[in-house]
Coordinates of C-alpha atoms in Angstrom, one line a residue:
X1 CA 0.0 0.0 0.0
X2 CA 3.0 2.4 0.9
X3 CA 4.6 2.0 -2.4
X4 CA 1.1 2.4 -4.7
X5 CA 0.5 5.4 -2.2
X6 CA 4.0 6.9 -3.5
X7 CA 3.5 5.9 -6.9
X8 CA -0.1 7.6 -6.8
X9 CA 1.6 10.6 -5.3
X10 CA 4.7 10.7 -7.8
X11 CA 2.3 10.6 -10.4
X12 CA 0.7 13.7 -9.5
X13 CA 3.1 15.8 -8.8
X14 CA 4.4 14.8 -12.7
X15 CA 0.7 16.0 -13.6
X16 CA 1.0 18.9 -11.4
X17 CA 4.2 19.9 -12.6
X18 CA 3.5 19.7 -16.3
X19 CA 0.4 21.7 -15.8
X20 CA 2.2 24.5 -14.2
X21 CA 5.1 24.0 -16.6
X22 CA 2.1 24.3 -19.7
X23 CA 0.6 27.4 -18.0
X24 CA 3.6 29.2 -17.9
X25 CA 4.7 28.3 -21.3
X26 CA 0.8 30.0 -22.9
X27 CA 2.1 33.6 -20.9
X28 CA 4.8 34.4 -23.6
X29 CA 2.8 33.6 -26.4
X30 CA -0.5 35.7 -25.4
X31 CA 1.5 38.9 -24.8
X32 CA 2.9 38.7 -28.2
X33 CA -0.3 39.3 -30.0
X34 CA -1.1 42.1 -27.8
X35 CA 2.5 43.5 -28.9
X36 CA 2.1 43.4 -32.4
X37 CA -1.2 45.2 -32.8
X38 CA 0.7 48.5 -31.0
X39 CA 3.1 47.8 -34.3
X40 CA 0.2 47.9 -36.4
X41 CA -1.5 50.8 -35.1
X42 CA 1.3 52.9 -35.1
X43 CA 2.5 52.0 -38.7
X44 CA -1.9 51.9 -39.8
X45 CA -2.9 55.3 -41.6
X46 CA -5.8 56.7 -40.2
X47 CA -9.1 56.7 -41.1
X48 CA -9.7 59.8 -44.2
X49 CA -11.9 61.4 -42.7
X50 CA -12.4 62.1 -39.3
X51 CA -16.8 62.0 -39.9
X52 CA -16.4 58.8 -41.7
X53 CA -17.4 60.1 -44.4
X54 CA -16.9 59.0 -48.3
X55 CA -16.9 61.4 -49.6
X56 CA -13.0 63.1 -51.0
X57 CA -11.6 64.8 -47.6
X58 CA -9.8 68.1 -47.9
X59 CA -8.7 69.8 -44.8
X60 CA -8.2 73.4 -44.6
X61 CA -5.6 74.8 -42.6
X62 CA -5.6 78.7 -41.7
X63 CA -4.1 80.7 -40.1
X64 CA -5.9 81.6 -37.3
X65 CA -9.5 81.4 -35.5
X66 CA -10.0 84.2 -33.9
X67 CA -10.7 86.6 -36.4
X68 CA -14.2 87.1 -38.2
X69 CA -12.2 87.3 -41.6
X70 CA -11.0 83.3 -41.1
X71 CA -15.3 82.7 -40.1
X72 CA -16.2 84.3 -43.8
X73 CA -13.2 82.1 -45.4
X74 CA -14.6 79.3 -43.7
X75 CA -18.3 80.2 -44.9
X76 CA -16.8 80.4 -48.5
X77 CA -15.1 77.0 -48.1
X78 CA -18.4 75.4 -46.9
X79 CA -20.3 76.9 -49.9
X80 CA -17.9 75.0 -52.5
X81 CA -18.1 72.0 -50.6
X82 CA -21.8 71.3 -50.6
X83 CA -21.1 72.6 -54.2
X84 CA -18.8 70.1 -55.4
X85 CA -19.8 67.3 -52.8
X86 CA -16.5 66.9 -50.8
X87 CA -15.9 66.5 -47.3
X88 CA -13.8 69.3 -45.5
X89 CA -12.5 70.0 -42.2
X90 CA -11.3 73.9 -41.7
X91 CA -9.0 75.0 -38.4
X92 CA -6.3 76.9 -37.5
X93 CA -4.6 77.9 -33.7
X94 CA -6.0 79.9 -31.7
X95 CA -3.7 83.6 -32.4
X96 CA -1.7 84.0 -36.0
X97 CA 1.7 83.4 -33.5
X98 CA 1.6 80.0 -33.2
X99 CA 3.7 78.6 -35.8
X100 CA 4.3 75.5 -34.1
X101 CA 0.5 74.8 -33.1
X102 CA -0.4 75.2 -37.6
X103 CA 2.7 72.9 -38.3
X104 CA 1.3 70.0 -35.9
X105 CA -2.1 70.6 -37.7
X106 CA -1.0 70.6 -40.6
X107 CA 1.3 67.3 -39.8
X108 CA -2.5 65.6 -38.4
X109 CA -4.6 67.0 -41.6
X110 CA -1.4 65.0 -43.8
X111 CA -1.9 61.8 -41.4
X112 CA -5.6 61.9 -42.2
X113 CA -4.6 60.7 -46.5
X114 CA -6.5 64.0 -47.8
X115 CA -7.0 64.0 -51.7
X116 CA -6.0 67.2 -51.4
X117 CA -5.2 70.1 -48.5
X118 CA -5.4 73.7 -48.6
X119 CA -2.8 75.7 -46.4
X120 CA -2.7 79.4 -45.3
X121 CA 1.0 79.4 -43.5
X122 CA 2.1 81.5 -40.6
X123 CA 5.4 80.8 -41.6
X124 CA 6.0 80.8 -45.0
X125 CA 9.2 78.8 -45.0
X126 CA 8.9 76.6 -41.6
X127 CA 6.2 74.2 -43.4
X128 CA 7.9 73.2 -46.4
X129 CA 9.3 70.0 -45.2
X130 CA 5.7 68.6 -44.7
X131 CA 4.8 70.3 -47.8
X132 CA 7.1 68.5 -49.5
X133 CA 5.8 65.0 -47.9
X134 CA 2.8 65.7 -49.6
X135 CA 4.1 66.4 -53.0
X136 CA 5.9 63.0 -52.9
X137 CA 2.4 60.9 -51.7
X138 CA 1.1 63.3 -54.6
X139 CA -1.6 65.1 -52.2
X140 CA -2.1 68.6 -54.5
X141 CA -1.6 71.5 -52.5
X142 CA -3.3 74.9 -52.4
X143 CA -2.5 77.8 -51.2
X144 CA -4.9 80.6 -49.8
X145 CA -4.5 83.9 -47.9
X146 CA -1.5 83.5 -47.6
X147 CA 1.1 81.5 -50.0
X148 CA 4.2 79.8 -49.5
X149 CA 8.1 80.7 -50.6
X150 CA 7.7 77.2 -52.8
X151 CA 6.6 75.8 -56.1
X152 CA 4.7 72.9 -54.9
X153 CA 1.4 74.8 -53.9
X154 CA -0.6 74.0 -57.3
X155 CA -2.2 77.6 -57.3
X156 CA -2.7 80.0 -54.0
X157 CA -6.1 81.9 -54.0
X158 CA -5.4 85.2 -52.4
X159 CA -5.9 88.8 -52.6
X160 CA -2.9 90.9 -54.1
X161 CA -1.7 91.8 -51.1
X162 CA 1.4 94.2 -52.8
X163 CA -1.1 96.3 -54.7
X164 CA -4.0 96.0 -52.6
X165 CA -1.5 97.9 -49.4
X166 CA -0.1 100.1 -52.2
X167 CA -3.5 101.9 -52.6
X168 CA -3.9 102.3 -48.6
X169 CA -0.6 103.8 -49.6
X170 CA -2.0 106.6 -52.3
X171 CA -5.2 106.7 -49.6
X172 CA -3.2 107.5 -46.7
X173 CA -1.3 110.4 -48.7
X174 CA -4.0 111.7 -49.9
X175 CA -5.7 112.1 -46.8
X176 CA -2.0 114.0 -45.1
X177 CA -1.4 115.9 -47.8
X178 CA 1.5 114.3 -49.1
X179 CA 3.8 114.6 -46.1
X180 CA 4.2 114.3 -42.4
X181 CA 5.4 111.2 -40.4
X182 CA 3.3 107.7 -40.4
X183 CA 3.6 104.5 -39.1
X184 CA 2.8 100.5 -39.7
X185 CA 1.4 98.0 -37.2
X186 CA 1.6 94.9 -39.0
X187 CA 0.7 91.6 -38.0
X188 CA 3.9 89.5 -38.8
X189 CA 6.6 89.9 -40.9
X190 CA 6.9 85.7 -41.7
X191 CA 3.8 85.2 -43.5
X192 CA 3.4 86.2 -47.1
X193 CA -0.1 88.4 -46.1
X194 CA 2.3 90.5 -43.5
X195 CA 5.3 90.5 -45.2
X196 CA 3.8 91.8 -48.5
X197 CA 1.2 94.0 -47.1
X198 CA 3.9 95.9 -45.4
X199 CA 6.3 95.7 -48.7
X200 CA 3.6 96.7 -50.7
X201 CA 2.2 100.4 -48.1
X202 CA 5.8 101.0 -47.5
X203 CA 7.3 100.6 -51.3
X204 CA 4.8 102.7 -52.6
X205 CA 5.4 105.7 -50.2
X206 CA 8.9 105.5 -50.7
X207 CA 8.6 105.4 -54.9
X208 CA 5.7 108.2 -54.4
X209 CA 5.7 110.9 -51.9
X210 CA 9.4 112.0 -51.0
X211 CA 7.9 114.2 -48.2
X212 CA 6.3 111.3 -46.0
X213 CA 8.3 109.8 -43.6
X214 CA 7.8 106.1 -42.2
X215 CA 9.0 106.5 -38.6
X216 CA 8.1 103.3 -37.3
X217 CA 6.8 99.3 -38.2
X218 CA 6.0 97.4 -35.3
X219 CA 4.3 93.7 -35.6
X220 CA 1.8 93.1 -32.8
X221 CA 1.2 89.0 -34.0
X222 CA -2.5 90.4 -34.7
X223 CA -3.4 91.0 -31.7
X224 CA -5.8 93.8 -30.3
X225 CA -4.1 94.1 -27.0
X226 CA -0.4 94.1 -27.9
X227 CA -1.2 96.4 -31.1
X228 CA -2.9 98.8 -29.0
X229 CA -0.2 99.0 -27.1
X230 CA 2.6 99.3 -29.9
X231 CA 0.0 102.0 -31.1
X232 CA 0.8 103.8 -28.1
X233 CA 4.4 103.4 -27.9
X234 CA 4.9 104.8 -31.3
X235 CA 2.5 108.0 -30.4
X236 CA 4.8 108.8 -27.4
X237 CA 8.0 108.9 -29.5
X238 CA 7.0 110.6 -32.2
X239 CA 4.3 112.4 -31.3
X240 CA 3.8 114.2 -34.6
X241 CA 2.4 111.1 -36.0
X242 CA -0.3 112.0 -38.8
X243 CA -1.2 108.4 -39.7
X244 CA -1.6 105.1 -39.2
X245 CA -1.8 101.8 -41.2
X246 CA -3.0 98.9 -39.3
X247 CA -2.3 95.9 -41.5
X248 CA -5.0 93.2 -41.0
X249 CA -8.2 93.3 -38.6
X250 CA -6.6 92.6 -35.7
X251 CA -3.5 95.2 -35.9
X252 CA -6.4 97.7 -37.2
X253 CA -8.3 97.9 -33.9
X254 CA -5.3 97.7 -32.0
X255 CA -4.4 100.9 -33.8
X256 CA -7.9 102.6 -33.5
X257 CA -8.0 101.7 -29.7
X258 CA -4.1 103.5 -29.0
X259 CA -5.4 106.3 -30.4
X260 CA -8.4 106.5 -28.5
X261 CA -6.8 105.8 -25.0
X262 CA -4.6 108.9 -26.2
X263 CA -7.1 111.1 -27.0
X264 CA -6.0 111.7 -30.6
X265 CA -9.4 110.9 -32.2
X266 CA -9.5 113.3 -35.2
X267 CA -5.8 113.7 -35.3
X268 CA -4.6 111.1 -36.8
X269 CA -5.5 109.0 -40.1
X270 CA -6.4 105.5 -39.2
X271 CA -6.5 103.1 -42.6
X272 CA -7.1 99.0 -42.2
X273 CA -7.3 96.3 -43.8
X274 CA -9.9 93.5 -43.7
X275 CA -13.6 94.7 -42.2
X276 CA -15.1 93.1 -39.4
X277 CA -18.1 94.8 -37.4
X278 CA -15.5 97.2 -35.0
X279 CA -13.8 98.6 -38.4
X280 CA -16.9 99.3 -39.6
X281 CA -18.5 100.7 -36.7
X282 CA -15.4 103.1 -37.2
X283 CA -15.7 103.6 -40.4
X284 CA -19.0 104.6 -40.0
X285 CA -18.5 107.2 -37.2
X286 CA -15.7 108.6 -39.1
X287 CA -13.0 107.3 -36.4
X288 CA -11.3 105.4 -39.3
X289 CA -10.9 106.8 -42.8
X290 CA -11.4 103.6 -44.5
X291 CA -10.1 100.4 -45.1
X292 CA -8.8 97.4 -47.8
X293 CA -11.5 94.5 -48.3
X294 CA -10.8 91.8 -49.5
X295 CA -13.3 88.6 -50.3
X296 CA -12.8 86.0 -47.6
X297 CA -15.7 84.3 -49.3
X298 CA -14.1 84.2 -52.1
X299 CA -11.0 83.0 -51.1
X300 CA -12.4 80.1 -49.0
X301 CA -14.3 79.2 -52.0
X302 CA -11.6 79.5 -54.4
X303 CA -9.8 77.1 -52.0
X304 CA -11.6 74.4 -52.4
X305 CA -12.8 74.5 -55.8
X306 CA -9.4 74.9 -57.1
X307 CA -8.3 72.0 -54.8
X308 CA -11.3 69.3 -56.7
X309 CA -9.8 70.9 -60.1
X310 CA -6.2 69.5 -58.9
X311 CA -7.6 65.8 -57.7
X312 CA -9.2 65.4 -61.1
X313 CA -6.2 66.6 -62.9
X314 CA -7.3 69.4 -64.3
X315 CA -5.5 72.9 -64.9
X316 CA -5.5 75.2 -62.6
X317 CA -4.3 79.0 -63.1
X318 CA -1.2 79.2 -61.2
X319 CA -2.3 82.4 -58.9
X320 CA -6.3 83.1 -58.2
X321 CA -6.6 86.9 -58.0
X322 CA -9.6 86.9 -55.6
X323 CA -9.8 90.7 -55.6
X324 CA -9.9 93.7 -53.2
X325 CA -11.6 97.2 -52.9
X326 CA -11.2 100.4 -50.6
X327 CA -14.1 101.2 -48.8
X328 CA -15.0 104.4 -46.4
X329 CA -17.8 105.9 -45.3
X330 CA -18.9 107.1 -48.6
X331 CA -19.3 104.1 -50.3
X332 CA -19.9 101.3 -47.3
X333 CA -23.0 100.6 -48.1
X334 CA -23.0 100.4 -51.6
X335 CA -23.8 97.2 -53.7
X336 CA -20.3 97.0 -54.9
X337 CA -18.7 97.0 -51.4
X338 CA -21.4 95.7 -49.3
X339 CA -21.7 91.9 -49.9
X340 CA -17.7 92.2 -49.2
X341 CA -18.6 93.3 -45.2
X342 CA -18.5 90.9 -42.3
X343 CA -19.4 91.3 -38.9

């Protein structure tokens, strides 16, 4: 009996001893599955479009938010894609400063496989290494607002921003008599919008009207706060300052608010650019002498329309003038000038 009992028990400690041996054999095998998936997902492209849709997904990428100009591109983008039936996504960081925040958005709209995208850069020479990714997976580009120093945007639907600043140039002589001191709040001087918008005021006063003197350019990022105060700065140190030319919505009110904290309502020539309920509010009460418009609707439309031409291969004109008009308060509500408003 003693020796079946120790047979009985040797037996079942083999059994035992395989079954744990078994058990612990199964652990490496079941992680590895769970390892391999991570692999996949971080090598899988993601889904097109973020809404599931099936529709062809083309992301837009602006500049900025924050401004009611990027709301009217946006409304013009959505009109052309109902139009043409294409899916789009439209964003852009929260102030025109963040250079970094667009280039990771623009990196995520890539990662989405877009037909095509449409890009307004910050910078104009800081995105070109993802622009270029996307001329090798042969995603067309397109550039609006604000173009790119680069060949591979298929077209960039814009206003001309050299000519368009060059008549606030002839406006703001006119209006000083063609001399006196003046200065420029611009909103950045990376982006192709700032950069020729100050190029183009600046040139043209220079080529012009011997007798006005630029004393000052400041870049306030677009910002109403900041601008205000660069507004200010410049009005204590020269303080015979006749005008000023506030480069895009933002730099505008900045400017029109320095002045008014300073008391020099009536003293000095305020010209903008871009509309926007506060710069026509001014407008209108004679605080500003005018302002460039251009056609956000346009431009967002432009963008995506020209961006279906490129998927289907179609030509595309190289630059799309979308236009631009001085307004003030003589002609702001005409038919000409009024469907080119926002607010």
């Amino acid at each position: 009996m003693k020796k079946g009992k120790k047979l009985i028990l040797t037996a079942a400690l083999m059994l035992l001893t395989t079954t744990l041996l078994g058990a612990c054999g199964t652990n490496t095998p079941a992680s590895a599955p769970t390892e391999k998936p991570k692999d996949n997902t971080t090598a899988a492209t993601p889904a097109p479009d973020p809404k599931k849709s099936d529709k062809v997904y083309i992301p837009l990428i602006s500049k900025g938010f924050q401004h009611q100009f990027w709301q009217a591109v946006k409304q013009g983008a959505e009109k052309a894609a109902k139009e043409f039936q294409v899916e789009i996504t439209f964003e852009g960081p929260e102030t025109e400063t963040q250079v970094d925040k667009q280039i990771e958005m623009l990196q995520a709209a890539l990662g989405k496989n877009p037909k095509a995208i449409a890009f307004a850069a910050l910078d104009s020479k800081a995105a070109l290494p993802l622009l270029q990714k996307a001329k090798a997976a042969n995603i067309p580009v397109v550039g609006f607002d604000s173009g790119v120093d680069s060949d591979i945007p298929v077209t960039t639907a814009a206003t001309d921003n050299k000519a368009a600043a060059a008549l606030a140039a002839d406006k703001m002589a006119s209006l000083i008599g063609n001399e006196g001191e003046i200065a420029l709040v611009v909103h950045d001087q990376t982006s192709r919008t700032g950069i020729d918008r100050r190029d183009g005021f600046v040139n043209q006063i220079k080529e012009k009207y011997p007798k006005i003197k630029i004393v000052d350019i400041q870049y306030g990022g677009g910002d109403q706060l900041k601008s205000t105060d660069l507004t200010k700065a410049i009005i204590q140190a020269h303080p015979n300052v006749k005008g000023f030319f506030g480069a895009n919505e933002g730099s505008a009110i900045g400017v029109l608010n320095g002045v008014t904290e300073l008391k020099k309502e009536g003293k000095i020539v305020i010209i903008g650019y871009d509309s926007g309920k506060q710069q026509i509010d001014a407008i209108r009460s004679g605080k500003m002498a005018g302002a460039i418009t251009q056609d956000p609707i346009g431009i967002g439309y432009w963008s995506v329309k020209a961006a279906v031409q490129a998927i289907k291969g179609e030509s595309v004109k190289k630059n799309i003038d979308t236009g631009f008009h001085w307004y003030d308060k003589t002609n702001i509500d005409s038919d000409q000038i009024k469907p080119l408003l926002y607010n």
